Tab-separated table of C-alpha atoms in Angstrom:
chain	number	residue	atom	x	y	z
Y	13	UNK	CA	97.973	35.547	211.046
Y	14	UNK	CA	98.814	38.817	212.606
Y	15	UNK	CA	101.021	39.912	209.335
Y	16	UNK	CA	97.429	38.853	207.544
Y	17	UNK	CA	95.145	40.681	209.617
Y	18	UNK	CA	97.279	43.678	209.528
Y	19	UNK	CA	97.078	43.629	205.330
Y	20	UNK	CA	93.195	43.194	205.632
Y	21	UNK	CA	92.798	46.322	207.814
Y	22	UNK	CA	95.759	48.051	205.659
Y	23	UNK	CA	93.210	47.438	202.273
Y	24	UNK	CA	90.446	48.484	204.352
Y	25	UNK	CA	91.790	51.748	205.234
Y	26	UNK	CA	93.167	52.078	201.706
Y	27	UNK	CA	89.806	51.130	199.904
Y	28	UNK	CA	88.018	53.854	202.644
Y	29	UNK	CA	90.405	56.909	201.626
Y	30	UNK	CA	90.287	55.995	197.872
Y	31	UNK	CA	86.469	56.262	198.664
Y	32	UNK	CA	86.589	59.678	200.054
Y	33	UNK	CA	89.027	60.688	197.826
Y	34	UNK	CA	86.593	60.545	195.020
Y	35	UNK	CA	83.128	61.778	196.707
Y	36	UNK	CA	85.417	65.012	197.026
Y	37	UNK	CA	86.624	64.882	193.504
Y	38	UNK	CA	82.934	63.969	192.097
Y	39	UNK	CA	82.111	67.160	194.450
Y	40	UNK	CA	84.558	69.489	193.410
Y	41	UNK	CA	83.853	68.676	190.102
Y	42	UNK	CA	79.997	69.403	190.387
Y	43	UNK	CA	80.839	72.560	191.788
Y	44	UNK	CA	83.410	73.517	189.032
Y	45	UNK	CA	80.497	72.874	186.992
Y	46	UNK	CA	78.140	74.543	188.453
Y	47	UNK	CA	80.745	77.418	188.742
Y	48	UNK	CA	81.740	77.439	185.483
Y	49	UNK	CA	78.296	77.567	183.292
Y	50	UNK	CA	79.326	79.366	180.096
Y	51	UNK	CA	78.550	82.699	179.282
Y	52	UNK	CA	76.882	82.708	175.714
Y	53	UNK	CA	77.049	84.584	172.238
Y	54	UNK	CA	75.133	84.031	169.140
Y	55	UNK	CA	76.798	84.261	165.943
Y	56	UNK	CA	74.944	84.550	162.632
Y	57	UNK	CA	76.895	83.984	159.591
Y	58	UNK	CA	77.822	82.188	156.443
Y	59	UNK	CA	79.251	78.460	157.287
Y	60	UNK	CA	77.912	77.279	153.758
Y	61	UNK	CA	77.166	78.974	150.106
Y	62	UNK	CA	79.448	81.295	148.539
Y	63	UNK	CA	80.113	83.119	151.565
Y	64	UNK	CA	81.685	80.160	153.096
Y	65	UNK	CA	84.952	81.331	153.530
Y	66	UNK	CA	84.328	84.298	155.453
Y	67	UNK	CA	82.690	82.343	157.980
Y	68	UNK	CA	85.488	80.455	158.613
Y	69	UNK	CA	88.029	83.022	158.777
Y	70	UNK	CA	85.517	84.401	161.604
Y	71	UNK	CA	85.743	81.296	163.057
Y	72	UNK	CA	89.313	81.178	163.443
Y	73	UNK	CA	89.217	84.835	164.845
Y	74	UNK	CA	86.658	83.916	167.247
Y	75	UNK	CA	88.822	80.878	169.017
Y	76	UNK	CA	91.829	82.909	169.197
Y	77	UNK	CA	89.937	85.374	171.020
Y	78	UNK	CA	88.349	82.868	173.196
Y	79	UNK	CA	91.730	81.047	173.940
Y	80	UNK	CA	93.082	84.112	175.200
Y	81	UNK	CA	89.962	85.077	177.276
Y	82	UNK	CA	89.404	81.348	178.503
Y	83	UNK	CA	92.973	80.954	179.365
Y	84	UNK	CA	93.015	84.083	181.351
Y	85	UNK	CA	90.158	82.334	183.613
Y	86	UNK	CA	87.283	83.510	181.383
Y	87	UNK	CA	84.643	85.963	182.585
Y	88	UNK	CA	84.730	86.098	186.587
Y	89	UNK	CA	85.490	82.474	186.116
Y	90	UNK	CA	82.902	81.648	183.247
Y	91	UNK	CA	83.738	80.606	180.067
Y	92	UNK	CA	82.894	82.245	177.185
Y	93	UNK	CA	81.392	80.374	174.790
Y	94	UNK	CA	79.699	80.923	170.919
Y	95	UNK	CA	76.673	79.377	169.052
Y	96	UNK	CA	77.190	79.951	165.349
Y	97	UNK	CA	74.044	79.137	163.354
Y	98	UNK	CA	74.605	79.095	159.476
Y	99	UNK	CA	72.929	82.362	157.410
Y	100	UNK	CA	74.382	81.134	153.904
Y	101	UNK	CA	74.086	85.237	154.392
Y	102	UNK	CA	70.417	85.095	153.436
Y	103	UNK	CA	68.302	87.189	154.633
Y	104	UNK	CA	65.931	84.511	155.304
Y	105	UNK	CA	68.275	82.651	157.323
Y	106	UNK	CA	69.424	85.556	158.903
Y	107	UNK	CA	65.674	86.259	160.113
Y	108	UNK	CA	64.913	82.145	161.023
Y	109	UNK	CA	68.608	82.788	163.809
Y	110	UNK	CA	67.158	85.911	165.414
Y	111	UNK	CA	64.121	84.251	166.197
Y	112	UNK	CA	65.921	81.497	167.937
Y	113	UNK	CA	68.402	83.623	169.451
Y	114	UNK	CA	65.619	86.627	170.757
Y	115	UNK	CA	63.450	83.286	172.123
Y	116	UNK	CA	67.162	81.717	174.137
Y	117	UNK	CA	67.695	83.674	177.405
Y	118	UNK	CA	71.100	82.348	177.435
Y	119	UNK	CA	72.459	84.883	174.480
Y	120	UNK	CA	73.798	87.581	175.954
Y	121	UNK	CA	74.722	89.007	172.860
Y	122	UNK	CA	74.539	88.468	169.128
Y	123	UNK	CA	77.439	88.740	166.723
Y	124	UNK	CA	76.842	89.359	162.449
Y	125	UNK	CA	75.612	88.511	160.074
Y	126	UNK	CA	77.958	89.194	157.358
Y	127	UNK	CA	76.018	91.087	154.843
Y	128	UNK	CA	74.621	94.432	155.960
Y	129	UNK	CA	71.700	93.196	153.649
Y	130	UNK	CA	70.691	89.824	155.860
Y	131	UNK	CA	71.560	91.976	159.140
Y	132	UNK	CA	69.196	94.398	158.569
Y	133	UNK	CA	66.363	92.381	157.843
Y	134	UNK	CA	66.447	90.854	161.407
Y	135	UNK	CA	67.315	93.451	163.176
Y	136	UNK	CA	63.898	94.258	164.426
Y	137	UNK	CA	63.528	91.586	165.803
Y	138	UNK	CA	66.833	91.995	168.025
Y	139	UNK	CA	65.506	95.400	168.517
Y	140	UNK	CA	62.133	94.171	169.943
Y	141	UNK	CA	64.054	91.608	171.740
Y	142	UNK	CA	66.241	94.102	173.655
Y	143	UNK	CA	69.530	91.908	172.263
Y	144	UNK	CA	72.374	93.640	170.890
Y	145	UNK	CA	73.331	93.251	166.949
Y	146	UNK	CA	76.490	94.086	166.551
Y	147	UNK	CA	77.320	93.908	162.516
Y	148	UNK	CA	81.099	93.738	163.143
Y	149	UNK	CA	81.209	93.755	159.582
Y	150	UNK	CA	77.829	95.708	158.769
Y	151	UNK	CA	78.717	98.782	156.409
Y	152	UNK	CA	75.976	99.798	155.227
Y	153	UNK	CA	75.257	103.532	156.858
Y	154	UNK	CA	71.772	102.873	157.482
Y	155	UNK	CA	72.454	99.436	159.726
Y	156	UNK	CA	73.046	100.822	163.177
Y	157	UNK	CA	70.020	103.558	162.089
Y	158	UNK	CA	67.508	100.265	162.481
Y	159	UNK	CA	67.324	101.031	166.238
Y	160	UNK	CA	69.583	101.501	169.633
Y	161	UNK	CA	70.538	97.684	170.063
Y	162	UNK	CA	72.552	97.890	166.501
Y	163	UNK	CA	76.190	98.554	166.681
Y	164	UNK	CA	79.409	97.917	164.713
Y	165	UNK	CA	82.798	98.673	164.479
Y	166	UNK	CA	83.102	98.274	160.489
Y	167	UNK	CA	83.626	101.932	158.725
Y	168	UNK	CA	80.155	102.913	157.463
Y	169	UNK	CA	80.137	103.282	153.621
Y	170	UNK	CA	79.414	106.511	153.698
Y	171	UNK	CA	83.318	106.743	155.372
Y	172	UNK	CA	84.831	104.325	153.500
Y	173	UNK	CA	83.965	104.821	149.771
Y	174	UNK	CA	84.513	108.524	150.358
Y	175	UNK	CA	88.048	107.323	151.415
Y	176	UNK	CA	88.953	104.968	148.674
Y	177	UNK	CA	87.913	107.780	146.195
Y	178	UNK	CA	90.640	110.110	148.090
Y	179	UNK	CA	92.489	107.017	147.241
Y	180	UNK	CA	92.299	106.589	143.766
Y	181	UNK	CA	91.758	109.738	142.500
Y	182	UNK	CA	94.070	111.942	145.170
Y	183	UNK	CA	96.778	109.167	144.905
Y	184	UNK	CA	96.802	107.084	142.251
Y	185	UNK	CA	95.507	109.505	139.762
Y	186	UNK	CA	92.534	107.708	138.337
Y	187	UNK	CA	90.461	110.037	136.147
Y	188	UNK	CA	88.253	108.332	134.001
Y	189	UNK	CA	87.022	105.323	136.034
Y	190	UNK	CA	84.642	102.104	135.650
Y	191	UNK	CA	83.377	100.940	138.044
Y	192	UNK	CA	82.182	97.265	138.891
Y	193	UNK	CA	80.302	96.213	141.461
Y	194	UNK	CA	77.987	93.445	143.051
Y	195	UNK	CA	74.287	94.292	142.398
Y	196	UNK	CA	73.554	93.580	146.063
Y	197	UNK	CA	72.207	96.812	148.636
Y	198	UNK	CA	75.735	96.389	149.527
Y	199	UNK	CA	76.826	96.747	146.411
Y	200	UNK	CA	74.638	99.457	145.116
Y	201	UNK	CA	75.040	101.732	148.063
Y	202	UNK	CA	78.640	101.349	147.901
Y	203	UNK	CA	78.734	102.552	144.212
Y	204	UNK	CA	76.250	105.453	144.399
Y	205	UNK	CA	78.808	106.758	147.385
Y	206	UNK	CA	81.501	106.183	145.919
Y	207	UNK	CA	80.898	107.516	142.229
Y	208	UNK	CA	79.137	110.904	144.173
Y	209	UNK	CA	82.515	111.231	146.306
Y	210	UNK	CA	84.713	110.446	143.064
Y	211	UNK	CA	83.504	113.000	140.987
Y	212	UNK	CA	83.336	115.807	143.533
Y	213	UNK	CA	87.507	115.040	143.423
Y	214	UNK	CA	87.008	115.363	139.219
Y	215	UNK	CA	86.731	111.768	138.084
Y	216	UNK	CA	84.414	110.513	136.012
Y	217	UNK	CA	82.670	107.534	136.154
Y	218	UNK	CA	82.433	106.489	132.303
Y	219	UNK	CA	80.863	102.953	132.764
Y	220	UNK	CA	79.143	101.416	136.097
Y	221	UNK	CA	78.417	97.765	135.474
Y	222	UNK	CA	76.661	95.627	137.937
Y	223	UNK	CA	76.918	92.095	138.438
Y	224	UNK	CA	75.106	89.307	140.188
Y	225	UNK	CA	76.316	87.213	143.452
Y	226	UNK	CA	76.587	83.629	141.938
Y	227	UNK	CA	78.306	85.507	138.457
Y	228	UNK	CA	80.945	83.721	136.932
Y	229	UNK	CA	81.633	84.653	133.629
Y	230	UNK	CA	82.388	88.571	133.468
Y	231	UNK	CA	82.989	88.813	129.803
Y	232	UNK	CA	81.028	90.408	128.009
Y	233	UNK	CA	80.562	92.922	131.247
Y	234	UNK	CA	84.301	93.606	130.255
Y	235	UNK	CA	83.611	94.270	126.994
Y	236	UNK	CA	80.862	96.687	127.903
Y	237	UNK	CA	83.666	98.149	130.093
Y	238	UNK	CA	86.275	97.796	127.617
Y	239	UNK	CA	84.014	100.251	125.132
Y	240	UNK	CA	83.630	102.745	127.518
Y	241	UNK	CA	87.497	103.606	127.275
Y	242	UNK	CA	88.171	104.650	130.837
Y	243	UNK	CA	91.477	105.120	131.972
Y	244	UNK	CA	91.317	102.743	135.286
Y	245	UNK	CA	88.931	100.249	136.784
Y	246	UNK	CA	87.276	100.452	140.308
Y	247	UNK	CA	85.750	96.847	142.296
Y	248	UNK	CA	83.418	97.056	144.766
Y	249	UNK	CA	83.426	93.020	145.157
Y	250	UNK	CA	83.910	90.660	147.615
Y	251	UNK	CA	87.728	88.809	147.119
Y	252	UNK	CA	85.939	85.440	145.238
Y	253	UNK	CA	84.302	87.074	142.516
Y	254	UNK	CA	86.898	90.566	142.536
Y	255	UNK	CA	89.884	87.827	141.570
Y	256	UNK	CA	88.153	86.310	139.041
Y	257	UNK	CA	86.936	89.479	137.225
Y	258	UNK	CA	90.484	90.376	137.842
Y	259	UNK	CA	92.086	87.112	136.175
Y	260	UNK	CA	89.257	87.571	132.836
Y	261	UNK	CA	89.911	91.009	132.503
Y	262	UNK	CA	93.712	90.564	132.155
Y	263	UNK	CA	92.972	87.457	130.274
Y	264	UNK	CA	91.282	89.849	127.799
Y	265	UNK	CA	94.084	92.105	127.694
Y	266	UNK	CA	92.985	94.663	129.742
Y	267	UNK	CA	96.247	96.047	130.997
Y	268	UNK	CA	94.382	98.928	133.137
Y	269	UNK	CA	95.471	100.233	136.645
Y	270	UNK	CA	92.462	98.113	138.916
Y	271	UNK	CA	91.579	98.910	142.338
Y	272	UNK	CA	88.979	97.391	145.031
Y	273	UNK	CA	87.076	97.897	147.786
Y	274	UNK	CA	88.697	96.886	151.295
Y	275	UNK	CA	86.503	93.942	150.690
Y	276	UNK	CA	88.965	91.798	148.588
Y	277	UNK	CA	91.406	92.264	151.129
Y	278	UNK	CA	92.734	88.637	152.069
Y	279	UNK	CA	94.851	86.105	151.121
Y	280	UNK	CA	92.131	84.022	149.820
Y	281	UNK	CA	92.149	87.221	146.847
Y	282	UNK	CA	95.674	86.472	146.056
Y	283	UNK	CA	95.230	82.693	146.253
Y	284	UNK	CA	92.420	83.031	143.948
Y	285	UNK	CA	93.837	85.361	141.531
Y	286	UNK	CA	97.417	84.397	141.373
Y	287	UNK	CA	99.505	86.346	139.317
Y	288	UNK	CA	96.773	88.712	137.501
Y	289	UNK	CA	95.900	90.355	140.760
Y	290	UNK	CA	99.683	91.223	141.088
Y	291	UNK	CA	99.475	95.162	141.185
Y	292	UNK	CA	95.875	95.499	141.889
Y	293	UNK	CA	95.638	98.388	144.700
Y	294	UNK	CA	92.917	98.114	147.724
Y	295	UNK	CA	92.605	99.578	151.630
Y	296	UNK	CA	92.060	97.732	154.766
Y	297	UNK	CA	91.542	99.240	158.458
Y	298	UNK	CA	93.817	96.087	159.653
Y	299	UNK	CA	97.226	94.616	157.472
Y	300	UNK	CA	99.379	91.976	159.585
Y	301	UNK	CA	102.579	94.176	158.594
Y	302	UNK	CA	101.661	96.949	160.544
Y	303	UNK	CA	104.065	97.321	163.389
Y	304	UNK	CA	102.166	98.038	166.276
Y	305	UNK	CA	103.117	95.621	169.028
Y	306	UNK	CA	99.267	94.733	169.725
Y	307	UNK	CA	99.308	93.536	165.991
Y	308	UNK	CA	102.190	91.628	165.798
Y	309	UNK	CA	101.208	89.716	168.853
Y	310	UNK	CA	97.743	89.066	166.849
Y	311	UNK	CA	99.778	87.762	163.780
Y	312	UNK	CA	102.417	85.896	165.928
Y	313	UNK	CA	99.446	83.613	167.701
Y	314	UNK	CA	97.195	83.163	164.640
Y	315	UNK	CA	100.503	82.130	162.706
Y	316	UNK	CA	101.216	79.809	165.338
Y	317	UNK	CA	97.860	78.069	165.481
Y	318	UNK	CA	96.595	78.135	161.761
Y	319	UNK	CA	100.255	78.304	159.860
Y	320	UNK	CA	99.142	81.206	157.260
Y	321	UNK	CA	98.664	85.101	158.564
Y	322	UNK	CA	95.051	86.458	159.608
Y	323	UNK	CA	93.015	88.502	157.235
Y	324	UNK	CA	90.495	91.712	157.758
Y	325	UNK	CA	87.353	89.378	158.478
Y	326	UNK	CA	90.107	87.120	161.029
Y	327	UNK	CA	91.004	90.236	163.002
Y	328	UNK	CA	87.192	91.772	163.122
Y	329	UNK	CA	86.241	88.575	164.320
Y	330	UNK	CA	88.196	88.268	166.960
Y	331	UNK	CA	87.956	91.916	167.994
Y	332	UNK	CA	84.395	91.139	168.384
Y	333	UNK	CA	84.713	88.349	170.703
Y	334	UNK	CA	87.264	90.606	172.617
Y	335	UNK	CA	84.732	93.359	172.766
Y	336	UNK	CA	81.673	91.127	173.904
Y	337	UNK	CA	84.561	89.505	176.786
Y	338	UNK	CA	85.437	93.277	177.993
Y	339	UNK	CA	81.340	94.082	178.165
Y	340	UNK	CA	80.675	91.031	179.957
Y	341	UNK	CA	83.615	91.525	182.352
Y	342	UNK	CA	82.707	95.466	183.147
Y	343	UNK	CA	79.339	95.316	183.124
Y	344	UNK	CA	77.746	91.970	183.997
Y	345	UNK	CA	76.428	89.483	182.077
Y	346	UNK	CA	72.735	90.274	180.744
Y	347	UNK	CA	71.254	91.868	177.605
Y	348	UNK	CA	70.323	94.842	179.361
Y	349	UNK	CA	74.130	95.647	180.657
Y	350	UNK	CA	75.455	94.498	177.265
Y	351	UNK	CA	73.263	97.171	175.566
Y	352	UNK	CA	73.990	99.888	178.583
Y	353	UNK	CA	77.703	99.356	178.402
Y	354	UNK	CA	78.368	99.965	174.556
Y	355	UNK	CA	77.479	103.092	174.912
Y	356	UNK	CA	79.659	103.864	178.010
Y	357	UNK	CA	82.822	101.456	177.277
Y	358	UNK	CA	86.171	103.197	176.607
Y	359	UNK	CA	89.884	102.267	175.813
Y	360	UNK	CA	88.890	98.614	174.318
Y	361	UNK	CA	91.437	97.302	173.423
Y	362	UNK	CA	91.535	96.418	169.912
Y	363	UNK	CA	93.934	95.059	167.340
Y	364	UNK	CA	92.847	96.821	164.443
Y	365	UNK	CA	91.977	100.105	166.046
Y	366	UNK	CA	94.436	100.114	168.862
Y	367	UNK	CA	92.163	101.264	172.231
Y	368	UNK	CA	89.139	102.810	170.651
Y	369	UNK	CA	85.826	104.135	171.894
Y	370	UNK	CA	82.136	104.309	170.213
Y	371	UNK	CA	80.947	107.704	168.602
Y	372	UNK	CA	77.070	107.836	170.792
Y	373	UNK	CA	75.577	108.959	167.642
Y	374	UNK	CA	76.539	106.511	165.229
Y	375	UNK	CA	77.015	103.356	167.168
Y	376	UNK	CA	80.465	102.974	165.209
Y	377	UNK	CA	84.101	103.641	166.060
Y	378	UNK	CA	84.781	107.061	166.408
Y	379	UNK	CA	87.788	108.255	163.920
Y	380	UNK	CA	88.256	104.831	162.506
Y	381	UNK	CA	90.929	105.325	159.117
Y	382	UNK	CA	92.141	102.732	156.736
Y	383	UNK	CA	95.985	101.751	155.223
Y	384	UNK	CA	96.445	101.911	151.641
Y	385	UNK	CA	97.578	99.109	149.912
Y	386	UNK	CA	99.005	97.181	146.947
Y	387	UNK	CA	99.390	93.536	145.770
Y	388	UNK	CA	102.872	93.088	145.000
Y	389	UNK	CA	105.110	90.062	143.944
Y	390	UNK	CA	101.706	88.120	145.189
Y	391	UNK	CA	101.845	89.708	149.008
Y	392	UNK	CA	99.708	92.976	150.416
Y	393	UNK	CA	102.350	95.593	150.793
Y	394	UNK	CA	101.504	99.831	152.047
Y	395	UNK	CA	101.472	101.763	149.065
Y	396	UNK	CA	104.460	103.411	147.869
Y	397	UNK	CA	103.137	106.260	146.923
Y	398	UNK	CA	103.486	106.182	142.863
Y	399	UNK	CA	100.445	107.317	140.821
Y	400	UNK	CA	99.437	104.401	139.044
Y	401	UNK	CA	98.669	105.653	135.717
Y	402	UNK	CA	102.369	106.815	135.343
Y	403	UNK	CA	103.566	103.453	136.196
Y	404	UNK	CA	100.961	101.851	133.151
């Protein structure tokens, strides 16, 4: 009776402590809650369309970012989090996102789109909103003009096209150059800078052909090219449609030295293009065989978690999210300190610029440069040096 007794009360006492064991646990776990409510970014970009696959490699740059921040105990102890509403990079699109973004007081700041084209036509609307746009991959020089809430760290055109005709002409010796490119703004601008920039080095542009987004058949543009006898061939092209003008124009027999825009650069070009892009020469302000140690750590982790090595748009993704964690972290967490601190943050760390600081008057890295580069035996490798026209 007494042995019976004492396994009631035993149970009892049991059943009680289990009992306040989980009111605290049911407590601590409303205030973790309540403690951790995420800290949010808006991400406009292509998940669908042709533009698909940039998305995703933003994607992947963004969660490697956020592992690292999250891991570390996120933002004073808030996660950081990302909405990422599909663009298809219309403009369109692009415009529907900032609505919904300028209307949700939760977005702290808003990453894209991919296009300078579909960036720019909503970024008015960020502007009036007082939410930062930062075009991570924006080139366009005339993006971070559309007000003081536009920023980016991608090299204006008006650097870059300036430097791939140093490239070509200063390097590889290109003289007598045709140049295709994607009759987009993009596109356009990029030519008209480049061809003004090439010829004040003493090229001449013998043949600029423009081509359509959804193109697929390039043939009789590289005819029309072929006609114009020029001596070497210059892409401004994103990688899908740069490898497959690539793979008809060797198809045809076109034999000529071919370089691109830093826009191809990524495995996917490679993948796509297989053996005809072999040789083709191109630029990049990030390559995973650079030695710096903050780079091979990048390459290392991506590696680990997606089993193939990060390209440009992987790396300015994640810089990104890296960027918006350090504002967040400095400055506090509303629109008004996101905007304040971009134009006082220094030393951000950075795996494609090392530690880098804004330029006030452009909204864009200050001193940014680029790597010159080569496809060979299917791999990016730096540039050796050789002029390609002797090596023809």
């Amino acid at each position: 009776m007494a042995n019976r007794l004492y396994e009631k009360c035993g149970a009892f006492a049991r059943f009680k402590w289990l009992r306040a064991l989980a009111c605290l646990g049911t407590f601590a776990l409303a205030c973790a809650a309540h403690a951790a409510d995420p800290y949010w970014v808006g991400v406009s970009g292509p998940l669908t369309g042709h533009d698909a696959q940039y998305g995703e490699q933003w994607k992947r740059g963004f969660d490697l970012a956020l592992d690292q921040i999250n891991g570390s105990g996120g933002i004073h102890g808030h996660p950081l989090q990302y909405d990422f509403e599909d663009s298809r990079s219309d403009p369109r699109q692009a415009v529907a996102i900032a609505q919904k973004f300028a209307g949700d007081s939760r977005i702290l700041l808003e990453l894209g789109d991919l296009s300078s084209g579909a960036s720019m036509a909503a970024s008015p609307i960020y502007q009036r909103a007082g939410l930062v746009q930062f075009g991570f991959t924006n080139s366009h020089p005339d993006f971070t003009k559309g007000g003081d809430y536009m920023w980016s760290t991608a090299i204006s055109q008006a650097e870059e096209q300036p430097l791939l005709a140093q490239y070509v002409t200063g390097g590889l010796g290109f003289r007598k150059i045709a140049v295709l490119y994607l009759n987009t703004d993009w596109g356009r601008t990029s030519e008209d800078i480049f061809a003004k920039a090439a010829l004040s080095h003493g090229a001449q542009i013998v043949a600029a052909e423009g081509y359509q987004p959804d193109e697929k058949d390039f043939r009789a543009t590289i005819t029309r090219v072929r006609s114009a006898n020029p001596d070497s061939i210059v892409l401004i092209s994103y990688y899908s449609d740069g490898a497959q003008i690539v793979r008809q124009a060797r198809t045809a027999g076109i034999g000529l030295p071919i370089a691109a825009v830093g826009s191809v650069y990524s495995p996917k070009f490679i993948e796509l293009g297989g053996e005809a892009v072999n040789g083709i020469y191109t630029e990049s302000n990030f390559f995973p065989g650079d030695p710096r140690p903050e780079v091979q750590s990048f390459v290392q982790r991506y590696r680990a978690k997606y089993g193939a090595d990060p390209d440009t748009f992987a790396a300015r993704a994640y810089d990104a999210m890296i960027l918006a964690g350090e504002l967040l972290s400095r400055y506090g967490a509303t629109r008004a300190a996101v905007h304040d601190g971009l134009a006082k943050i220094d030393d951000v760390p950075s795996v494609i610029f090392g530690h880098f600081h804004f330029d006030a008057q452009t909204r864009r890295v200050a001193g940014a440069k680029n790597q010159d580069l080569v496809v060979k035996d299917g791999k990016f490798a730096r540039w050796d040096g050789a002029s390609a026209l002797k090596a023809q």
